[in-house]
Amino acid sequence: MTDIIQIARQFIEAIPHARALGMEFESLGDGKAVISMPYDTRFIGDPATGVIHGGAVSALMDTASGAAVMCHPAGPISTATLDLRIDYFRAATPGQRITARAECYHVTRSVAFVRVTATDEDAARPVAAATGAFTLDRPSGASR
Amino acid sequence: MSVSRPEPVQIVKQRRDGALRGLLSGVPYISYLGIQFDRRGDELTAILPFDEKLIGNPALPALHGGVTAAFLEVAAIIELAWGSLWEEMEAGRVDPTAELGAVRLPKTIDFTVDYLRSGLPRDAYARARINRSGRRYASVHVEAWQDNRARLFAQGTGHFLMPPPPGAPAE
């Protein structure tokens, strides 16, 4: 179990775009991942309000989702997004950190299903949510 | 009104390119990702020049899925904003030399990305098609490709809330 977490953590931290957006792990394990990202004026999407672009929130949710797949007990060796549907509920409050909580809630032999929610510092009112399907590559020779 | 001679082509191009630049320059995240737009008449093509920081899978390497999603969403939002701006501009109702920082952009309601193949470490292109544009809601489809226009690496569909027209009472 520790191996899986270690591998997934290293995998995520080796991602240039996750590093570029300043993403940090909050927790990871058992098909669940929590990753957060600081507010940064470079990621503003609406100059009139200073609100972060939805695309940056998508990138955070996609990364958390991939991490959730990687730390699923099925022990995948790699994953890629097949599809992601993002619903935007409200503008994230400028200046606040954004946190994505992803859960890989079902896996088949080759597909993983994930749901993820993004919140700012007001955790009671989500900023966005997404559901996605991811590829699941199991180690060769793994029991099927 | 008397029939006037068409404007010189350079004047027209300057006005349109200026309006597009104004629209883009106000959004930091577009410059952060390095997204540019190529304009032919009213047709826009979004361009995402490859950069190391866009990588999501260093082993392949491949573009980050979130970058692909953001690229498609930016292409859709700019297409919508450009569509409205174009009408205003061609009708002579906006001054394209004026500061466009106040342009109100459509807000994304939802966006679905279909990842067809992994994004290669090279430039990507996207074009958006407005399937429906109502007073309040719009539906947009976006296609993205790299080397080969017919081999899409991703496509997306999104719904957007349109900003109220200029002069409309505040919400």
CSV table of N, CA and C in Angstrom, one decimal, chain A residues 49-110:
chain,number,residue,atom,x,y,z
A,49,THR,N,-12.7,40.9,-12.4
A,49,THR,CA,-13.0,40.4,-11.0
A,49,THR,C,-11.7,39.8,-10.3
A,50,GLY,N,-10.7,39.4,-11.1
A,50,GLY,CA,-9.6,38.7,-10.5
A,50,GLY,C,-9.8,37.3,-10.3
A,51,VAL,N,-10.9,36.7,-10.8
A,51,VAL,CA,-11.2,35.3,-10.6
A,51,VAL,C,-10.4,34.4,-11.4
A,52,ILE,N,-9.9,33.3,-10.8
A,52,ILE,CA,-9.1,32.3,-11.5
A,52,ILE,C,-9.8,31.7,-12.7
A,53,HIS,N,-9.1,31.4,-13.8
A,53,HIS,CA,-9.7,30.8,-15.0
A,53,HIS,C,-10.2,29.4,-14.7
A,54,GLY,N,-11.3,29.1,-15.2
A,54,GLY,CA,-11.9,27.7,-15.1
A,54,GLY,C,-10.9,26.7,-15.5
A,55,GLY,N,-10.1,27.0,-16.5
A,55,GLY,CA,-9.1,26.0,-17.0
A,55,GLY,C,-8.1,25.6,-16.0
A,56,ALA,N,-7.7,26.5,-15.1
A,56,ALA,CA,-6.7,26.2,-14.1
A,56,ALA,C,-7.4,25.3,-13.0
A,57,VAL,N,-8.6,25.5,-12.8
A,57,VAL,CA,-9.4,24.7,-11.8
A,57,VAL,C,-9.5,23.3,-12.4
A,58,SER,N,-9.8,23.2,-13.8
A,58,SER,CA,-9.9,22.0,-14.5
A,58,SER,C,-8.6,21.2,-14.4
A,59,ALA,N,-7.5,21.9,-14.5
A,59,ALA,CA,-6.2,21.2,-14.5
A,59,ALA,C,-5.9,20.6,-13.1
A,60,LEU,N,-6.4,21.3,-12.0
A,60,LEU,CA,-6.2,20.9,-10.7
A,60,LEU,C,-7.1,19.6,-10.5
A,61,MET,N,-8.3,19.7,-11.0
A,61,MET,CA,-9.3,18.6,-10.8
A,61,MET,C,-8.8,17.3,-11.6
A,62,ASP,N,-8.3,17.6,-12.8
A,62,ASP,CA,-7.8,16.5,-13.6
A,62,ASP,C,-6.6,15.8,-12.9
A,63,THR,N,-5.7,16.6,-12.3
A,63,THR,CA,-4.5,16.0,-11.6
A,63,THR,C,-5.0,15.2,-10.4
A,64,ALA,N,-5.9,15.8,-9.6
A,64,ALA,CA,-6.4,15.1,-8.4
A,64,ALA,C,-7.0,13.8,-8.8
A,65,SER,N,-7.8,13.8,-10.0
A,65,SER,CA,-8.5,12.6,-10.4
A,65,SER,C,-7.5,11.5,-10.9
A,66,GLY,N,-6.5,11.9,-11.6
A,66,GLY,CA,-5.4,11.0,-12.0
A,66,GLY,C,-4.7,10.4,-10.8
A,67,ALA,N,-4.5,11.2,-9.8
A,67,ALA,CA,-3.8,10.7,-8.6
A,67,ALA,C,-4.7,9.7,-7.9
A,68,ALA,N,-6.0,10.0,-7.8
A,68,ALA,CA,-7.0,9.1,-7.2
A,68,ALA,C,-7.0,7.7,-7.9
A,69,VAL,N,-6.9,7.7,-9.2
A,69,VAL,CA,-6.8,6.5,-9.9
A,69,VAL,C,-5.5,5.7,-9.6
A,70,MET,N,-4.4,6.5,-9.6
A,70,MET,CA,-3.1,5.8,-9.3
A,70,MET,C,-3.0,5.2,-7.9
A,71,CYS,N,-3.7,5.8,-7.0
A,71,CYS,CA,-3.6,5.2,-5.6
A,71,CYS,C,-4.7,4.2,-5.3
A,72,HIS,N,-5.5,3.9,-6.3
A,72,HIS,CA,-6.6,2.9,-6.1
A,72,HIS,C,-5.9,1.5,-5.7
A,73,PRO,N,-6.6,0.8,-4.8
A,73,PRO,CA,-6.0,-0.5,-4.5
A,73,PRO,C,-5.8,-1.5,-5.6
A,74,ALA,N,-6.4,-1.2,-6.8
A,74,ALA,CA,-6.1,-2.1,-8.0
A,74,ALA,C,-4.7,-2.0,-8.4
A,75,GLY,N,-4.0,-0.9,-8.0
A,75,GLY,CA,-2.5,-0.8,-8.3
A,75,GLY,C,-2.2,-0.6,-9.7
A,76,PRO,N,-2.8,0.4,-10.4
A,76,PRO,CA,-2.5,0.6,-11.8
A,76,PRO,C,-1.1,1.1,-12.0
A,77,ILE,N,-0.5,0.9,-13.2
A,77,ILE,CA,0.9,1.4,-13.4
A,77,ILE,C,0.8,2.7,-14.1
A,78,SER,N,-0.3,3.0,-14.8
A,78,SER,CA,-0.4,4.3,-15.4
A,78,SER,C,-1.9,4.6,-15.7
A,79,THR,N,-2.2,5.8,-16.0
A,79,THR,CA,-3.6,6.2,-16.3
A,79,THR,C,-3.6,7.4,-17.2
A,80,ALA,N,-4.7,7.6,-18.0
A,80,ALA,CA,-4.8,8.8,-18.8
A,80,ALA,C,-6.3,9.2,-18.8
A,81,THR,N,-6.6,10.5,-19.0
A,81,THR,CA,-8.0,10.9,-19.0
A,81,THR,C,-8.7,10.5,-20.3
A,82,LEU,N,-9.8,9.8,-20.2
A,82,LEU,CA,-10.6,9.5,-21.4
A,82,LEU,C,-11.6,10.6,-21.6
A,83,ASP,N,-12.3,11.0,-20.5
A,83,ASP,CA,-13.2,12.1,-20.6
A,83,ASP,C,-13.4,12.8,-19.3
A,84,LEU,N,-13.7,14.1,-19.3
A,84,LEU,CA,-13.9,14.8,-18.1
A,84,LEU,C,-15.0,15.8,-18.3
A,85,ARG,N,-16.1,15.8,-17.5
A,85,ARG,CA,-17.1,16.8,-17.6
A,85,ARG,C,-17.1,17.6,-16.3
A,86,ILE,N,-16.9,18.9,-16.5
A,86,ILE,CA,-16.7,19.9,-15.4
A,86,ILE,C,-18.0,20.8,-15.3
A,87,ASP,N,-18.5,20.9,-14.1
A,87,ASP,CA,-19.6,21.8,-13.9
A,87,ASP,C,-19.1,23.0,-13.0
A,88,TYR,N,-19.3,24.2,-13.5
A,88,TYR,CA,-18.9,25.3,-12.7
A,88,TYR,C,-20.0,25.9,-11.9
A,89,PHE,N,-19.9,26.0,-10.6
A,89,PHE,CA,-21.0,26.4,-9.8
A,89,PHE,C,-20.9,27.9,-9.5
A,90,ARG,N,-19.7,28.4,-9.2
A,90,ARG,CA,-19.6,29.8,-8.9
A,90,ARG,C,-18.1,30.2,-9.1
A,91,ALA,N,-17.9,31.5,-9.0
A,91,ALA,CA,-16.5,32.0,-9.2
A,91,ALA,C,-15.8,31.7,-7.9
A,92,ALA,N,-14.5,31.2,-8.0
A,92,ALA,CA,-13.7,31.0,-6.8
A,92,ALA,C,-13.3,32.4,-6.3
A,93,THR,N,-13.3,32.6,-5.0
A,93,THR,CA,-13.0,33.9,-4.4
A,93,THR,C,-11.6,34.2,-4.6
A,94,PRO,N,-11.3,35.4,-5.2
A,94,PRO,CA,-9.9,35.8,-5.5
A,94,PRO,C,-9.1,35.8,-4.2
A,95,GLY,N,-7.8,35.3,-4.3
A,95,GLY,CA,-7.0,35.3,-3.1
A,95,GLY,C,-7.0,34.1,-2.3
A,96,GLN,N,-8.0,33.2,-2.6
A,96,GLN,CA,-8.1,32.0,-1.8
A,96,GLN,C,-7.5,30.8,-2.5
A,97,ARG,N,-7.0,29.8,-1.7
A,97,ARG,CA,-6.5,28.6,-2.1
A,97,ARG,C,-7.6,27.7,-2.7
A,98,ILE,N,-7.3,26.9,-3.7
A,98,ILE,CA,-8.4,26.0,-4.3
A,98,ILE,C,-7.9,24.6,-4.0
A,99,THR,N,-8.9,23.8,-3.5
A,99,THR,CA,-8.6,22.4,-3.1
A,99,THR,C,-9.5,21.5,-3.9
A,100,ALA,N,-8.9,20.4,-4.5
A,100,ALA,CA,-9.7,19.4,-5.2
A,100,ALA,C,-9.6,18.1,-4.5
A,101,ARG,N,-10.8,17.5,-4.2
A,101,ARG,CA,-10.9,16.2,-3.6
A,101,ARG,C,-11.5,15.2,-4.6
A,102,ALA,N,-10.7,14.3,-4.9
A,102,ALA,CA,-11.1,13.3,-6.0
A,102,ALA,C,-11.2,11.9,-5.4
A,103,GLU,N,-12.2,11.2,-5.9
A,103,GLU,CA,-12.4,9.8,-5.4
A,103,GLU,C,-12.6,8.9,-6.7
A,104,CYS,N,-11.8,7.9,-6.7
A,104,CYS,CA,-11.9,6.9,-7.8
A,104,CYS,C,-12.9,5.9,-7.2
A,105,TYR,N,-14.2,6.0,-7.6
A,105,TYR,CA,-15.2,5.2,-6.9
A,105,TYR,C,-15.6,3.9,-7.6
A,106,HIS,N,-15.1,3.6,-8.7
A,106,HIS,CA,-15.3,2.3,-9.4
A,106,HIS,C,-14.2,2.1,-10.4
A,107,VAL,N,-13.7,0.8,-10.5
A,107,VAL,CA,-12.8,0.4,-11.5
A,107,VAL,C,-13.3,-0.8,-12.2
A,108,THR,N,-13.0,-0.9,-13.5
A,108,THR,CA,-13.2,-2.2,-14.2
A,108,THR,C,-11.8,-2.7,-14.6
A,109,ARG,N,-11.7,-3.7,-15.4
A,109,ARG,CA,-10.4,-4.2,-15.7
A,109,ARG,C,-9.5,-3.1,-16.4
A,110,SER,N,-10.1,-2.2,-17.2
A,110,SER,CA,-9.3,-1.2,-17.9
A,110,SER,C,-9.8,0.2,-17.8
